[in-house]
PDB file of C-alpha atoms in Angstrom:
ATOM      1  CA  MET A  28       0.138   0.115  -0.094  1.00 82.00           C
ATOM      2  CA  SER A  29       1.252   3.169  -0.414  1.00 92.00           C
ATOM      3  CA  ALA A  30       1.694   6.415   1.745  1.00 95.00           C
ATOM      4  CA  ASP A  31      -1.472   7.843   0.442  1.00 96.00           C
ATOM      5  CA  ASP A  32      -3.483   4.294   1.539  1.00 96.00           C
ATOM      6  CA  PHE A  33      -2.258   4.974   4.703  1.00 98.00           C
ATOM      7  CA  GLN A  34      -3.268   8.671   5.392  1.00 98.00           C
ATOM      8  CA  ALA A  35      -6.676   7.806   3.813  1.00 98.00           C
ATOM      9  CA  ALA A  36      -7.188   5.314   6.676  1.00 98.00           C
ATOM     10  CA  VAL A  37      -5.746   7.284   9.356  1.00 98.00           C
ATOM     11  CA  GLN A  38      -7.982  10.228   8.409  1.00 98.00           C
ATOM     12  CA  ARG A  39     -11.066   7.841   8.388  1.00 98.00           C
ATOM     13  CA  LEU A  40     -10.301   6.766  11.852  1.00 98.00           C
ATOM     14  CA  LEU A  41      -9.898  10.009  13.199  1.00 98.00           C
ATOM     15  CA  THR A  42     -12.922  11.841  11.614  1.00 97.00           C
ATOM     16  CA  GLN A  43     -14.685   8.395  13.349  1.00 97.00           C
ATOM     17  CA  VAL A  44     -13.763   9.226  16.740  1.00 97.00           C
ATOM     18  CA  GLY A  45     -12.309  12.310  17.023  1.00 94.00           C
ATOM     19  CA  HIS A  46     -15.154  13.889  18.535  1.00 95.00           C
ATOM     20  CA  TRP A  47     -15.870  11.173  20.893  1.00 96.00           C
ATOM     21  CA  GLU A  48     -16.216  11.996  24.586  1.00 95.00           C
ATOM     22  CA  THR A  49     -14.936   9.938  27.574  1.00 94.00           C
ATOM     23  CA  GLY A  50     -17.784   8.154  27.591  1.00 93.00           C
ATOM     24  CA  ARG A  51     -17.873   6.740  23.974  1.00 95.00           C
ATOM     25  CA  TRP A  52     -14.154   5.568  24.603  1.00 97.00           C
ATOM     26  CA  ALA A  53     -15.066   3.721  27.529  1.00 95.00           C
ATOM     27  CA  HIS A  54     -17.434   0.830  25.970  1.00 93.00           C
ATOM     28  CA  ALA A  55     -16.643  -2.103  25.563  1.00 91.00           C
ATOM     29  CA  ALA A  56     -14.943  -3.250  22.100  1.00 86.00           C
ATOM     30  CA  THR A  57     -16.329  -5.279  19.574  1.00 84.00           C
ATOM     31  CA  ALA A  58     -14.883  -8.942  19.263  1.00 77.00           C
ATOM     32  CA  THR A  59     -11.346  -7.661  21.154  1.00 82.00           C
ATOM     33  CA  PRO A  60     -11.136  -7.731  25.473  1.00 87.00           C
ATOM     34  CA  GLY A  61     -11.250  -4.179  26.748  1.00 91.00           C
ATOM     35  CA  THR A  62     -12.449  -0.750  25.822  1.00 96.00           C
ATOM     36  CA  ARG A  63     -12.286   1.281  22.512  1.00 96.00           C
ATOM     37  CA  GLY A  64      -9.602   3.411  24.414  1.00 97.00           C
ATOM     38  CA  ASP A  65      -7.550   0.305  25.112  1.00 96.00           C
ATOM     39  CA  LEU A  66      -7.815  -0.769  21.577  1.00 97.00           C
ATOM     40  CA  VAL A  67      -6.728   2.349  19.679  1.00 97.00           C
ATOM     41  CA  HIS A  68      -4.100   2.736  22.226  1.00 98.00           C
ATOM     42  CA  THR A  69      -2.699  -0.600  21.526  1.00 97.00           C
ATOM     43  CA  LEU A  70      -2.735   0.695  17.519  1.00 98.00           C
ATOM     44  CA  VAL A  71      -0.768   3.890  18.482  1.00 98.00           C
ATOM     45  CA  GLN A  72       1.717   1.340  20.333  1.00 98.00           C
ATOM     46  CA  ARG A  73       1.677  -0.846  16.832  1.00 98.00           C
ATOM     47  CA  LEU A  74       2.609   2.463  14.941  1.00 98.00           C
ATOM     48  CA  ALA A  75       5.016   3.406  17.230  1.00 98.00           C
ATOM     49  CA  ASP A  76       6.510   0.102  17.029  1.00 98.00           C
ATOM     50  CA  LEU A  77       6.460  -0.142  13.217  1.00 98.00           C
ATOM     51  CA  GLY A  78       7.859   3.968  13.307  1.00 97.00           C
ATOM     52  CA  ALA A  79      10.959   2.228  15.237  1.00 97.00           C
ATOM     53  CA  ASP A  80      11.233  -0.717  12.967  1.00 97.00           C
ATOM     54  CA  ALA A  81      11.724   1.922   9.906  1.00 97.00           C
ATOM     55  CA  GLU A  82      14.303   3.552  11.709  1.00 96.00           C
ATOM     56  CA  HIS A  83      16.021   0.671  13.051  1.00 96.00           C
ATOM     57  CA  ARG A  84      16.093   1.542  17.037  1.00 96.00           C
ATOM     58  CA  PRO A  85      14.459  -0.060  20.004  1.00 98.00           C
ATOM     59  CA  HIS A  86      10.815  -0.350  20.151  1.00 98.00           C
ATOM     60  CA  HIS A  87       9.752   1.936  23.352  1.00 97.00           C
ATOM     61  CA  PRO A  88       6.426   2.324  25.469  1.00 98.00           C
ATOM     62  CA  VAL A  89       3.988   4.502  24.555  1.00 97.00           C
ATOM     63  CA  PRO A  90       2.216   6.437  27.714  1.00 95.00           C
ATOM     64  CA  ARG A  91      -1.848   5.630  28.285  1.00 95.00           C
ATOM     65  CA  GLU A  92      -2.553   9.017  28.425  1.00 93.00           C
ATOM     66  CA  HIS A  93      -6.239   9.511  29.050  1.00 95.00           C
ATOM     67  CA  ASP A  94      -8.394   8.376  26.525  1.00 97.00           C
ATOM     68  CA  MET A  95      -9.203  12.117  24.962  1.00 97.00           C
ATOM     69  CA  ILE A  96      -5.596  12.384  23.965  1.00 97.00           C
ATOM     70  CA  LEU A  97      -6.015   9.460  21.953  1.00 98.00           C
ATOM     71  CA  PRO A  98      -6.600  11.366  18.069  1.00 98.00           C
ATOM     72  CA  ASP A  99      -4.014  13.117  19.326  1.00 97.00           C
ATOM     73  CA  GLN A 100      -1.286  10.184  19.553  1.00 98.00           C
ATOM     74  CA  LEU A 101      -2.647   8.765  16.742  1.00 98.00           C
ATOM     75  CA  ARG A 102      -1.861  11.632  14.445  1.00 98.00           C
ATOM     76  CA  VAL A 103       1.412  12.412  15.897  1.00 97.00           C
ATOM     77  CA  LEU A 104       2.656   8.750  15.358  1.00 97.00           C
ATOM     78  CA  SER A 105       1.115   8.620  12.301  1.00 98.00           C
ATOM     79  CA  ASP A 106       2.932  11.479  11.081  1.00 97.00           C
ATOM     80  CA  ASP A 107       6.598  10.063  12.904  1.00 96.00           C
ATOM     81  CA  LEU A 108       5.889   6.762  10.729  1.00 97.00           C
ATOM     82  CA  LEU A 109       5.288   8.528   7.192  1.00 97.00           C
ATOM     83  CA  ALA A 110       8.750  10.910   8.369  1.00 97.00           C
ATOM     84  CA  ALA A 111      10.578   7.271   8.614  1.00 96.00           C
ATOM     85  CA  THR A 112       9.804   6.899   5.195  1.00 95.00           C
ATOM     86  CA  PRO A 113       8.434   3.093   5.961  1.00 96.00           C
ATOM     87  CA  SER A 114       8.987   0.504   3.324  1.00 95.00           C
ATOM     88  CA  PRO A 115       5.874  -0.731   1.584  1.00 96.00           C
ATOM     89  CA  GLU A 116       5.000  -3.935   3.814  1.00 96.00           C
ATOM     90  CA  LEU A 117       5.548  -1.673   6.788  1.00 96.00           C
ATOM     91  CA  LEU A 118       2.846   0.731   5.247  1.00 97.00           C
ATOM     92  CA  THR A 119       0.852  -2.328   4.297  1.00 97.00           C
ATOM     93  CA  GLU A 120       0.837  -3.572   8.056  1.00 98.00           C
ATOM     94  CA  ALA A 121       0.268  -0.402   9.508  1.00 98.00           C
ATOM     95  CA  THR A 122      -2.943   0.516   7.178  1.00 98.00           C
ATOM     96  CA  THR A 123      -4.494  -3.108   7.403  1.00 98.00           C
ATOM     97  CA  ALA A 124      -3.843  -2.566  11.777  1.00 98.00           C
ATOM     98  CA  ILE A 125      -5.389   0.801  11.255  1.00 98.00           C
ATOM     99  CA  THR A 126      -8.685  -0.899   9.192  1.00 97.00           C
ATOM    100  CA  SER A 127      -8.934  -3.607  11.549  1.00 96.00           C
ATOM    101  CA  VAL A 128      -9.097  -1.256  14.358  1.00 96.00           C
ATOM    102  CA  ARG A 129     -11.938   1.246  12.527  1.00 95.00           C
ATOM    103  CA  ALA A 130     -13.761  -2.085  12.272  1.00 93.00           C
ATOM    104  CA  ALA A 131     -13.975  -3.367  15.944  1.00 93.00           C
ATOM    105  CA  LEU A 132     -14.838  -0.199  17.106  1.00 92.00           C
TER     106      LEU A 132
END
């Protein structure tokens, strides 16, 4: 997949969740344990890990902040991943992860 496909997937997810209040984040995610916030935080961590892989550096945990911060974390880590000029395989993996999370919300 291309960078444009990745950016489109990110934008679709942000459009879906960017306006959510605390109560919506606290709902259970479908087909996965935990809340919607937990699911998106897992995605944010995955994007951070893929960015680290693209830059050949070690993985580091992303702090679990309040759910209302998740859209901002998603934006920043998506931008970081693109700035690392990832391989097409990493972009495909990231885009697939975003699409899967979006479907589970």
